[in-house]
Coordinates of C-alpha atoms and ligand atoms in Angstrom, one line a residue:
M1 CA 0.2 0.4 0.4
K2 CA 0.9 3.3 -1.0
Y3 CA 0.5 6.2 1.6
T4 CA 1.0 9.7 0.7
L5 CA 0.3 13.0 3.2
N6 CA -0.6 16.1 1.3
L7 CA -0.7 18.8 3.1
G8 CA -1.7 22.7 1.5
A9 CA -4.6 20.7 -0.3
K10 CA -7.0 23.0 -1.6
D11 CA -8.9 19.9 -3.7
F12 CA -8.9 16.2 -3.6
S13 CA -6.1 14.3 -4.7
S14 CA -8.4 12.0 -6.2
D15 CA -11.3 12.1 -8.2
S16 CA -11.8 8.8 -7.8
L17 CA -13.2 8.5 -4.1
V18 CA -13.1 10.6 -1.7
L19 CA -13.3 9.7 2.3
V20 CA -14.8 12.6 4.2
S21 CA -16.4 12.7 7.9
A22 CA -19.4 13.3 9.4
F23 CA -20.6 13.9 13.0
E24 CA -23.8 13.3 15.1
K25 CA -25.2 16.0 16.8
T26 CA -28.3 15.3 19.5
V27 CA -30.5 18.3 19.0
E28 CA -33.6 18.8 20.6
A29 CA -36.6 18.6 17.9
K30 CA -38.5 22.1 17.6
G31 CA -42.2 21.9 19.2
K32 CA -41.7 17.8 20.9
T33 CA -40.1 16.7 23.5
K34 CA -38.3 14.2 21.7
E35 CA -34.3 14.1 20.8
S36 CA -33.5 13.8 17.3
K37 CA -30.3 13.5 15.5
A38 CA -28.6 16.0 13.0
I39 CA -25.2 15.7 10.8
V40 CA -22.6 18.0 11.6
N41 CA -20.4 18.3 8.3
T42 CA -19.8 22.5 9.1
H43 CA -16.0 20.7 8.0
W44 CA -17.3 19.8 3.6
S45 CA -16.9 22.1 0.9
K46 CA -19.7 24.1 -0.2
E47 CA -19.5 21.6 -2.9
L48 CA -19.8 18.8 -1.1
K49 CA -22.9 20.2 0.8
T50 CA -24.8 20.9 -1.7
A51 CA -24.4 17.6 -4.0
F52 CA -25.0 16.1 -0.8
E53 CA -28.3 18.1 0.4
N54 CA -29.9 17.5 -2.9
I55 CA -30.0 14.2 -2.4
K56 CA -33.3 13.3 -0.4
T57 CA -32.2 10.2 1.4
S58 CA -29.3 12.4 2.7
A59 CA -31.8 13.7 5.8
D60 CA -31.2 10.2 6.8
F61 CA -27.6 10.3 7.3
T62 CA -27.0 11.5 10.6
G63 CA -23.5 10.8 10.8
S64 CA -24.3 7.6 14.1
L65 CA -20.7 5.7 14.5
D66 CA -19.5 3.6 11.9
S67 CA -22.9 5.1 9.4
T68 CA -21.8 5.3 6.0
F69 CA -23.5 7.6 3.0
T70 CA -22.4 7.4 -0.8
F71 CA -22.6 10.5 -2.9
H72 CA -21.0 11.7 -6.5
L73 CA -20.3 15.5 -7.1
E74 CA -20.9 16.2 -10.9
N75 CA -17.2 15.0 -12.2
G76 CA -18.4 12.1 -11.0
T77 CA -16.0 11.8 -8.1
T78 CA -17.8 9.6 -5.4
I79 CA -17.8 10.9 -2.2
L80 CA -17.9 8.3 1.1
A81 CA -18.9 10.6 3.8
Y82 CA -18.1 7.7 7.2
G83 CA -20.1 8.4 10.4
L84 CA -17.8 9.1 13.6
G85 CA -21.1 9.3 16.2
E86 CA -20.9 12.4 18.5
K87 CA -17.5 14.4 19.0
K88 CA -16.8 13.8 22.4
S89 CA -17.6 10.1 22.7
M90 CA -14.9 9.7 19.3
D91 CA -11.3 9.0 21.1
F92 CA -8.0 7.5 19.3
E93 CA -9.2 4.1 19.6
A94 CA -12.4 4.4 18.4
L95 CA -10.4 6.3 15.4
R96 CA -8.1 2.9 15.1
N97 CA -11.5 0.9 14.7
S98 CA -13.2 3.2 12.2
A99 CA -10.7 3.5 10.2
A100 CA -10.0 -0.1 10.1
K101 CA -13.7 -0.6 9.1
I102 CA -13.3 2.2 6.6
Y103 CA -10.2 -0.3 4.9
K104 CA -12.4 -3.5 5.5
S105 CA -15.5 -1.5 3.3
I106 CA -13.3 -0.1 -0.1
A107 CA -10.5 -2.6 0.0
S108 CA -12.0 -4.5 -2.4
K109 CA -14.1 -2.0 -4.5
H110 CA -11.8 1.0 -5.3
K111 CA -8.1 1.1 -6.5
E112 CA -7.3 4.8 -4.1
V113 CA -8.7 7.1 -2.2
A114 CA -8.5 10.5 -0.8
V115 CA -8.8 10.9 2.9
Q116 CA -10.3 14.3 3.5
F117 CA -7.7 14.5 6.6
D118 CA -8.4 16.9 8.9
G119 CA -12.1 15.9 9.5
F120 CA -11.3 13.0 11.1
T121 CA -8.6 14.9 13.2
L122 CA -9.7 14.9 16.8
K123 CA -8.7 16.8 20.1
N124 CA -7.0 19.3 17.1
K125 CA -3.9 16.4 17.7
A126 CA -3.1 15.9 13.6
E127 CA 0.0 13.5 15.2
E128 CA -1.9 11.2 17.4
S129 CA -5.2 11.0 14.8
L130 CA -3.3 10.5 11.5
N131 CA -1.5 7.7 13.8
A132 CA -4.4 5.9 15.0
M133 CA -6.1 6.5 11.3
A134 CA -2.5 5.0 9.5
E135 CA -2.9 1.8 12.6
G136 CA -6.5 0.8 11.9
L137 CA -6.2 1.1 7.9
S138 CA -2.3 -0.6 7.8
L139 CA -3.5 -3.4 10.6
A140 CA -6.5 -4.3 8.7
D141 CA -4.7 -4.7 5.9
Y142 CA -3.5 -7.9 6.5
K143 CA -4.7 -11.6 5.4
F144 CA -2.4 -14.7 5.8
D145 CA -3.6 -16.4 2.4
R146 CA 0.1 -17.8 1.3
H147 CA -1.7 -20.8 0.9
F148 CA -4.9 -20.3 -1.5
V149 CA -4.4 -21.1 -4.3
K150 CA -6.5 -18.6 -5.7
K151 CA -5.9 -15.4 -3.6
S152 CA -8.1 -12.2 -3.7
P153 CA -6.3 -9.4 -3.2
A154 CA -7.1 -5.8 -2.4
K155 CA -7.7 -3.7 -5.4
L156 CA -7.2 -0.7 -3.0
K157 CA -3.2 0.5 -3.7
E158 CA -3.3 4.0 -2.7
I159 CA -4.6 5.7 0.1
T160 CA -3.8 10.0 0.3
F161 CA -4.0 11.6 3.7
D162 CA -5.3 15.4 2.1
S163 CA -5.2 18.2 4.4
A164 CA -5.6 22.2 4.7
A165 CA -2.6 22.3 7.3
K166 CA 0.5 24.4 6.0
K167 CA 2.7 22.8 4.2
T168 CA 5.3 23.6 7.2
G169 CA 4.2 21.0 9.1
L170 CA 4.8 18.9 6.6
K171 CA 8.1 17.3 8.1
K172 CA 6.6 16.3 11.3
L173 CA 3.6 14.6 10.1
Q174 CA 5.2 12.4 7.4
K175 CA 7.6 11.5 10.5
T176 CA 4.7 10.3 12.1
L177 CA 3.1 8.3 9.3
D178 CA 6.3 6.8 8.3
D179 CA 7.3 5.5 11.7
T180 CA 3.6 4.5 12.2
L181 CA 3.9 2.2 9.3
V182 CA 7.3 0.7 10.6
V183 CA 5.3 -0.9 13.7
T184 CA 2.2 -2.1 11.7
E185 CA 5.2 -3.5 9.1
S186 CA 6.9 -5.3 12.3
I187 CA 3.2 -6.1 13.7
N188 CA 1.8 -7.5 10.4
V189 CA 6.1 -9.8 9.9
G190 CA 5.2 -10.9 13.4
R191 CA 1.8 -12.3 12.7
N192 CA 2.7 -13.9 9.9
F193 CA 4.6 -15.9 11.9
V194 CA 3.0 -16.7 13.8
N195 CA 0.1 -17.7 11.6
E196 CA 2.1 -20.2 9.8
A197 CA 1.5 -23.8 10.0
P198 CA 3.9 -26.1 12.6
N199 CA 5.0 -28.5 9.9
I200 CA 6.1 -25.8 7.5
L201 CA 7.3 -23.1 10.2
R202 CA 9.5 -25.1 12.4
S203 CA 12.3 -24.0 15.0
T204 CA 15.2 -24.3 12.5
T205 CA 12.9 -22.4 9.9
Y206 CA 11.6 -19.6 12.2
A207 CA 15.2 -18.7 13.6
K208 CA 16.6 -18.4 9.6
E209 CA 13.5 -16.5 8.7
V210 CA 14.1 -14.0 12.0
L211 CA 17.5 -13.6 10.7
A212 CA 16.8 -13.0 7.2
D213 CA 14.0 -10.7 7.9
I214 CA 16.8 -8.4 9.9
K215 CA 19.3 -8.8 7.6
G216 CA 20.7 -5.4 7.0
T217 CA 19.1 -3.8 9.1
K218 CA 21.7 -0.8 10.8
G219 CA 23.3 -1.5 14.3
V220 CA 21.5 -5.2 14.4
K221 CA 24.1 -8.2 15.4
T222 CA 23.0 -11.8 15.2
K223 CA 23.3 -14.6 16.9
V224 CA 21.9 -18.6 16.8
L225 CA 22.5 -20.9 19.4
G226 CA 21.6 -24.9 18.7
K227 CA 22.0 -27.8 20.2
A228 CA 25.5 -28.1 21.0
E229 CA 25.9 -24.3 21.9
L230 CA 22.5 -25.3 24.3
K231 CA 24.8 -28.1 25.6
K232 CA 27.4 -25.9 26.2
E233 CA 25.6 -23.5 27.7
K234 CA 23.9 -26.0 30.6
M235 CA 20.4 -24.9 29.5
G236 CA 19.2 -28.2 30.8
L237 CA 14.9 -26.9 30.8
F238 CA 15.4 -25.8 27.6
L239 CA 16.7 -28.9 26.1
S240 CA 14.1 -30.8 28.1
V241 CA 11.7 -29.5 26.4
N242 CA 13.3 -30.3 23.0
S243 CA 14.5 -33.4 23.4
G244 CA 11.4 -35.0 22.7
S245 CA 11.2 -33.0 19.3
G246 CA 12.9 -34.3 15.8
Y247 CA 14.3 -30.6 15.2
E248 CA 16.6 -28.6 16.8
P249 CA 16.0 -26.3 19.5
Q250 CA 17.2 -22.8 18.9
L251 CA 18.4 -19.6 20.4
V252 CA 18.4 -16.2 18.4
H253 CA 19.9 -13.7 20.1
L254 CA 19.8 -10.4 18.6
T255 CA 21.3 -6.6 19.7
Y256 CA 20.3 -3.2 18.3
T257 CA 22.5 -0.5 19.4
P258 CA 21.4 2.8 18.2
A259 CA 24.2 5.0 17.1
K260 CA 24.7 7.3 19.5
M261 CA 25.6 5.2 22.5
T262 CA 25.7 7.4 25.8
K263 CA 25.6 6.8 29.4
K264 CA 22.5 7.6 30.1
T265 CA 21.0 4.9 26.9
K266 CA 19.5 2.2 28.6
H267 CA 19.9 -1.2 27.9
I268 CA 16.7 -3.0 27.9
A269 CA 16.8 -7.0 27.2
L270 CA 13.3 -8.7 25.6
V271 CA 12.4 -12.6 26.2
G272 CA 9.9 -14.2 24.5
K273 CA 8.8 -18.1 24.5
G274 CA 9.1 -19.3 20.4
L275 CA 7.1 -22.5 20.7
V276 CA 6.3 -23.7 17.8
F277 CA 4.0 -26.5 18.9
D278 CA 3.3 -26.9 22.2
T279 CA 1.6 -30.8 21.7
G280 CA 2.4 -30.8 25.9
G281 CA 4.8 -33.8 25.7
Y282 CA 4.3 -37.0 28.3
S283 CA 1.3 -34.9 29.8
L284 CA -0.5 -34.7 26.2
K285 CA -3.4 -32.1 25.6
P286 CA -6.6 -33.0 25.1
S287 CA -7.0 -33.2 20.6
G288 CA -9.4 -29.6 21.3
S289 CA -6.7 -27.9 22.7
M290 CA -3.9 -28.7 21.3
V291 CA -5.4 -27.3 18.3
N292 CA -4.2 -23.4 17.8
M293 CA -0.9 -24.3 19.6
K294 CA 1.1 -23.2 16.5
F295 CA 0.4 -19.6 18.4
D296 CA 2.2 -20.9 21.3
M297 CA 5.5 -18.5 19.5
A298 CA 3.3 -15.3 19.5
G299 CA 5.3 -14.4 22.7
S300 CA 8.8 -14.4 20.7
A301 CA 6.4 -13.2 17.9
T302 CA 5.4 -10.2 20.2
V303 CA 9.3 -9.1 21.1
Y304 CA 10.7 -9.8 17.4
S305 CA 8.2 -7.1 16.1
A306 CA 8.8 -4.5 18.8
F307 CA 12.4 -5.1 18.2
R308 CA 12.6 -5.2 14.5
A309 CA 10.6 -2.1 15.0
V310 CA 12.5 -0.1 17.3
A311 CA 16.2 -0.7 15.2
K312 CA 14.0 -0.1 12.0
L313 CA 13.3 3.2 13.8
G314 CA 16.7 3.7 14.9
L315 CA 15.3 4.4 18.6
N316 CA 17.7 6.0 21.2
V317 CA 17.9 2.4 23.2
K318 CA 20.0 -0.5 23.6
V319 CA 18.0 -3.5 23.1
T320 CA 19.0 -7.9 23.1
C321 CA 16.0 -9.3 21.9
I322 CA 16.7 -13.1 23.3
L323 CA 14.0 -16.1 21.3
G324 CA 13.7 -19.5 22.6
M325 CA 12.6 -22.1 19.7
T326 CA 11.8 -25.2 20.1
D327 CA 8.4 -27.6 19.7
N328 CA 6.8 -29.4 22.9
A329 CA 7.1 -32.9 21.1
V330 CA 6.7 -36.9 22.1
N331 CA 9.2 -39.7 21.0
E332 CA 10.9 -41.7 23.0
F333 CA 13.4 -39.7 24.4
A334 CA 10.9 -36.9 25.1
T335 CA 11.0 -36.1 28.8
M336 CA 8.6 -37.7 30.9
P337 CA 6.5 -36.5 34.4
D338 CA 8.8 -36.6 37.8
A339 CA 12.4 -35.7 36.0
I340 CA 14.5 -34.3 37.2
V341 CA 16.6 -31.1 35.4
K342 CA 19.3 -28.9 36.3
A343 CA 18.6 -25.2 34.8
R344 CA 21.5 -22.9 33.5
N345 CA 22.0 -20.9 36.8
G346 CA 22.4 -24.5 38.6
L347 CA 18.5 -24.6 40.2
S348 CA 17.0 -28.1 40.2
V349 CA 13.9 -28.1 38.5
E350 CA 11.2 -31.4 39.4
I351 CA 9.0 -31.4 36.3
L352 CA 5.4 -33.0 37.5
N353 CA 4.1 -32.2 33.9
T354 CA 5.2 -31.5 31.1
D355 CA 3.3 -29.8 29.4
A356 CA 4.4 -26.3 31.8
E357 CA 7.0 -26.6 29.4
G358 CA 6.5 -22.9 28.7
R359 CA 8.7 -21.5 31.8
L360 CA 11.1 -24.3 31.2
V361 CA 12.2 -22.5 27.8
L362 CA 12.3 -18.9 29.7
A363 CA 13.6 -19.2 32.6
D364 CA 17.4 -20.6 30.8
C365 CA 16.3 -17.9 28.6
L366 CA 16.1 -16.0 31.4
D367 CA 18.9 -16.4 33.4
Y368 CA 21.2 -16.0 29.8
A369 CA 19.8 -12.4 29.4
C370 CA 21.1 -11.5 32.6
D371 CA 24.6 -12.1 31.5
Q372 CA 24.2 -9.2 29.2
K373 CA 23.6 -6.8 31.6
P374 CA 20.8 -4.8 31.1
D375 CA 18.7 -2.4 33.2
A376 CA 15.4 -4.2 32.5
I377 CA 14.8 -7.6 31.3
I378 CA 10.6 -7.8 29.8
D379 CA 9.6 -11.5 28.6
S380 CA 6.6 -12.0 26.3
A381 CA 5.1 -15.0 26.7
T382 CA 1.4 -17.3 25.7
L383 CA 2.5 -19.5 29.3
T384 CA -0.8 -20.0 30.9
G385 CA -4.1 -21.2 30.0
A386 CA -5.4 -19.6 33.7
V387 CA -4.2 -16.0 32.6
L388 CA -7.8 -16.7 30.1
V389 CA -9.9 -17.5 33.7
S390 CA -8.4 -14.5 36.1
L391 CA -8.5 -11.4 32.8
G392 CA -10.8 -12.7 30.6
N393 CA -9.6 -13.2 27.1
Q394 CA -8.7 -9.9 26.2
V395 CA -6.3 -8.9 28.3
C396 CA -2.5 -9.4 28.7
G397 CA -1.3 -9.8 32.1
V398 CA 1.5 -8.3 33.6
M399 CA 3.6 -9.8 36.3
G400 CA 7.1 -8.6 37.9
T401 CA 9.9 -7.7 40.6
D402 CA 9.4 -4.2 39.9
Q403 CA 6.3 -2.1 40.7
K404 CA 8.6 1.0 39.1
L405 CA 8.8 -1.1 35.5
T406 CA 5.6 -3.0 35.5
D407 CA 3.5 0.9 36.1
S408 CA 6.1 2.1 33.1
L409 CA 4.8 -0.8 30.3
L410 CA 1.0 0.2 32.0
K411 CA 1.2 3.9 31.4
S412 CA 2.5 2.4 27.9
A413 CA -0.2 0.2 27.5
K414 CA -2.6 3.1 28.5
N415 CA -0.9 5.5 26.0
T416 CA -1.5 2.4 22.9
D417 CA -5.2 1.8 23.9
E418 CA -4.6 -2.1 24.4
Y419 CA -5.6 -4.0 27.7
M420 CA -2.7 -5.1 30.1
W421 CA -3.6 -5.8 33.7
Q422 CA -1.2 -6.4 37.2
L423 CA -1.5 -9.9 38.6
P424 CA 0.2 -10.5 42.3
I425 CA 3.4 -12.2 42.8
I426 CA 2.8 -13.0 46.3
K427 CA 5.4 -15.2 48.8
E428 CA 2.7 -18.0 49.2
F429 CA 3.0 -18.5 45.5
H430 CA 6.9 -18.7 45.7
E431 CA 6.2 -21.6 48.1
D432 CA 3.4 -23.8 46.4
M433 CA 6.6 -23.9 43.7
K434 CA 9.0 -25.4 46.1
S435 CA 9.3 -29.2 45.3
P436 CA 10.1 -31.8 47.9
V437 CA 12.7 -34.0 45.8
A438 CA 14.6 -30.6 44.2
D439 CA 14.7 -26.8 44.4
L440 CA 11.6 -26.3 42.4
K441 CA 8.8 -27.7 40.9
N442 CA 7.4 -26.6 37.5
I443 CA 3.6 -26.7 38.3
G444 CA 1.9 -25.7 41.5
G445 CA 0.1 -27.5 43.7
S446 CA -3.2 -26.2 42.5
S447 CA -4.2 -24.8 39.3
F448 CA -5.6 -21.5 41.2
G449 CA -3.4 -18.4 40.5
G450 CA -1.7 -20.5 37.4
S451 CA -0.4 -17.7 35.9
S452 CA 0.6 -15.6 39.1
K453 CA 2.9 -18.9 39.9
A454 CA 4.1 -19.6 36.9
A455 CA 5.6 -15.7 37.7
A456 CA 6.8 -16.9 40.7
F457 CA 8.7 -19.5 39.5
L458 CA 10.3 -17.3 36.4
S459 CA 11.4 -15.0 39.0
N460 CA 14.2 -17.3 40.6
F461 CA 15.4 -16.9 37.3
V462 CA 16.2 -12.9 36.9
R463 CA 19.3 -12.0 38.7
D464 CA 18.9 -10.2 42.1
G465 CA 19.0 -5.8 40.6
I466 CA 17.6 -6.8 37.8
P467 CA 14.6 -5.3 37.5
W468 CA 12.5 -7.9 35.2
A469 CA 8.3 -8.4 34.3
H470 CA 6.8 -10.7 32.6
L471 CA 3.9 -10.4 29.9
D472 CA 1.6 -13.3 29.7
I473 CA -0.7 -13.2 26.2
A474 CA -2.2 -16.1 26.3
G475 CA -5.3 -14.0 26.0
I476 CA -4.4 -11.1 23.6
G477 CA -2.4 -12.6 21.1
D478 CA -4.6 -14.3 19.1
S479 CA -8.1 -14.4 17.7
Q480 CA -9.2 -10.7 19.0
G481 CA -11.9 -9.6 16.1
H482 CA -13.8 -7.7 18.7
K483 CA -10.8 -4.8 17.5
A484 CA -11.3 -4.1 13.8
Y485 CA -8.0 -3.8 13.5
C486 CA -7.0 -7.2 14.6
P487 CA -8.2 -10.5 12.4
T488 CA -11.0 -12.7 13.6
K489 CA -8.7 -15.7 14.1
G490 CA -4.8 -15.7 13.7
A491 CA -2.2 -13.6 16.0
S492 CA -4.1 -10.5 17.1
G493 CA 0.0 -8.4 16.9
L494 CA -1.3 -6.3 19.7
I495 CA 1.2 -5.7 22.8
V496 CA 3.6 -4.4 20.4
R497 CA 2.7 -1.3 20.2
T498 CA 2.9 -1.2 24.1
L499 CA 6.3 -2.5 24.3
V500 CA 7.5 0.3 21.3
D501 CA 6.0 2.9 23.3
F502 CA 8.1 1.7 26.2
L503 CA 11.4 1.6 25.1
K504 CA 10.4 5.0 23.1
N505 CA 10.3 5.6 26.8
S506 CA 13.2 4.1 27.9
Ligands
LIG1 N1 0.8 -23.2 25.8 C1 0.0 -23.2 26.8 C2 -0.7 -22.0 27.3 C3 -2.1 -21.6 26.9 C4 -2.9 -22.5 26.8 C5 -1.5 -20.7 25.9 C6 -4.5 -22.1 25.7 C7 -3.3 -20.6 25.5 C8 -4.2 -21.0 25.0 C9 0.6 -23.9 28.1 O1 2.4 -24.2 27.4 C10 0.2 -24.8 29.2 O2 0.0 -25.5 28.3 N2 0.1 -24.3 30.2 C11 -0.4 -24.6 30.7 C12 0.1 -25.1 32.5 C13 -0.3 -26.0 33.5 C14 0.5 -27.6 33.2 C15 0.0 -25.9 34.8 C16 -1.6 -24.3 31.0 O3 -2.0 -23.3 30.9 O4 -2.8 -25.8 31.1
LIG2 ZN1 2.1 -26.3 27.3
LIG3 ZN1 2.9 -23.4 25.7

């Protein structure tokens, strides 16, 4: 898709399709007690208003949220008037959703569209409005269709934002648009990884494709550790998850160093669970719960997308990104329940349930990340079904050891209109993760508070003095169709924007 910004616009940049907004106003009808609705289109040109009013049925269009009215100018231009509801109830998230709905309604019908952007500017904030609108459009412009013989690509190829604002503001607004598109492109790259089938995207192909995707990005260094290297690193927990697999484990280690490092430049480590498929291992998942476990790598895709965006934006923050990739499968070498395994940091773990594998991979990856001496570590994982029970399937759980770090993430989630809620790690949960025969066990004595207990387990692998936060995206990672800019089924790409905002402000 080509996106263009056209400031100082006197005319529409398309004579094919023009998108204009309309707001709704509730007015008291004369002589009656009942309220009626009226359209607010004071920002329309005289030509537009006349053409609109000349059509009798236009009187029924009130500009209510997501309603539309299409009419034509004399020169043949189609005008799509899009209702944004009452101006005071419209916020950036609503704009993001409306932009996604607009995309869906025109993508298969029109080649180009000129957006009359000033009518979509909320609260006089052009940058935020452009950001939200471009996010909604470009995140809706995503389809995982690579396996269809017959594809039906979108007709829409060009979106132009026309604004009467002075040309002097172009540089700033252009940067907003460009930066937004870097983030959404990175989100869509991550979505593709998650959506790819597990018989096609093995751990080894995943690692290769990540390296191919990031290749050539300024300031980025890459390294991949395979089975032999993980053995050398004594990553016993990670290896125990991989032991039932026909494919090598892969630890992808990426570093982005900004061009101008100073003493003030922060170093953040991102760690992601990259289970390309989770069968549960010997503690096999029932077949109904196993379907869709290709999505168990969404944590790694989330941190990779954020890393990619930050590196491509050239932000002034150093980022280490550690992706722990394997499948959790069963063969004669697979780890059995009751196994006792040694972690990289020396702690022994009794494995009572091989389906609680994500925490084992993450534990060794977290310890490895500590070696890089970051100022903070954030991990992201589809770690527990319990997070869906506690927070619902539309909220990301955050847990951690440092309230300041957790608060910063919660703030970034708010800034980007993503849902995140904190869960506690109390000392009783730590107690519950102790084993009678080893330092730790990989599941709690009861399944209550499962997300927090998993976090309590993970905290044992983060060295003292390094602030750490854990994001459980098992609920929010896929099937977020309640947001118009997310696919109904498949990877959502949510939480990437939160992480990018956090890293921007680090
Ligand atoms: N990958 C799953 C978590 C999951 C469940 C993600 C449902 C998305 C939807 C994880 O590896 C797992 O199986 N966790 C177990 C932990 C339990 C055995 C303590 C779970 O949540 O049931
Ligand atoms: Zn599992
Ligand atoms: Zn899993």
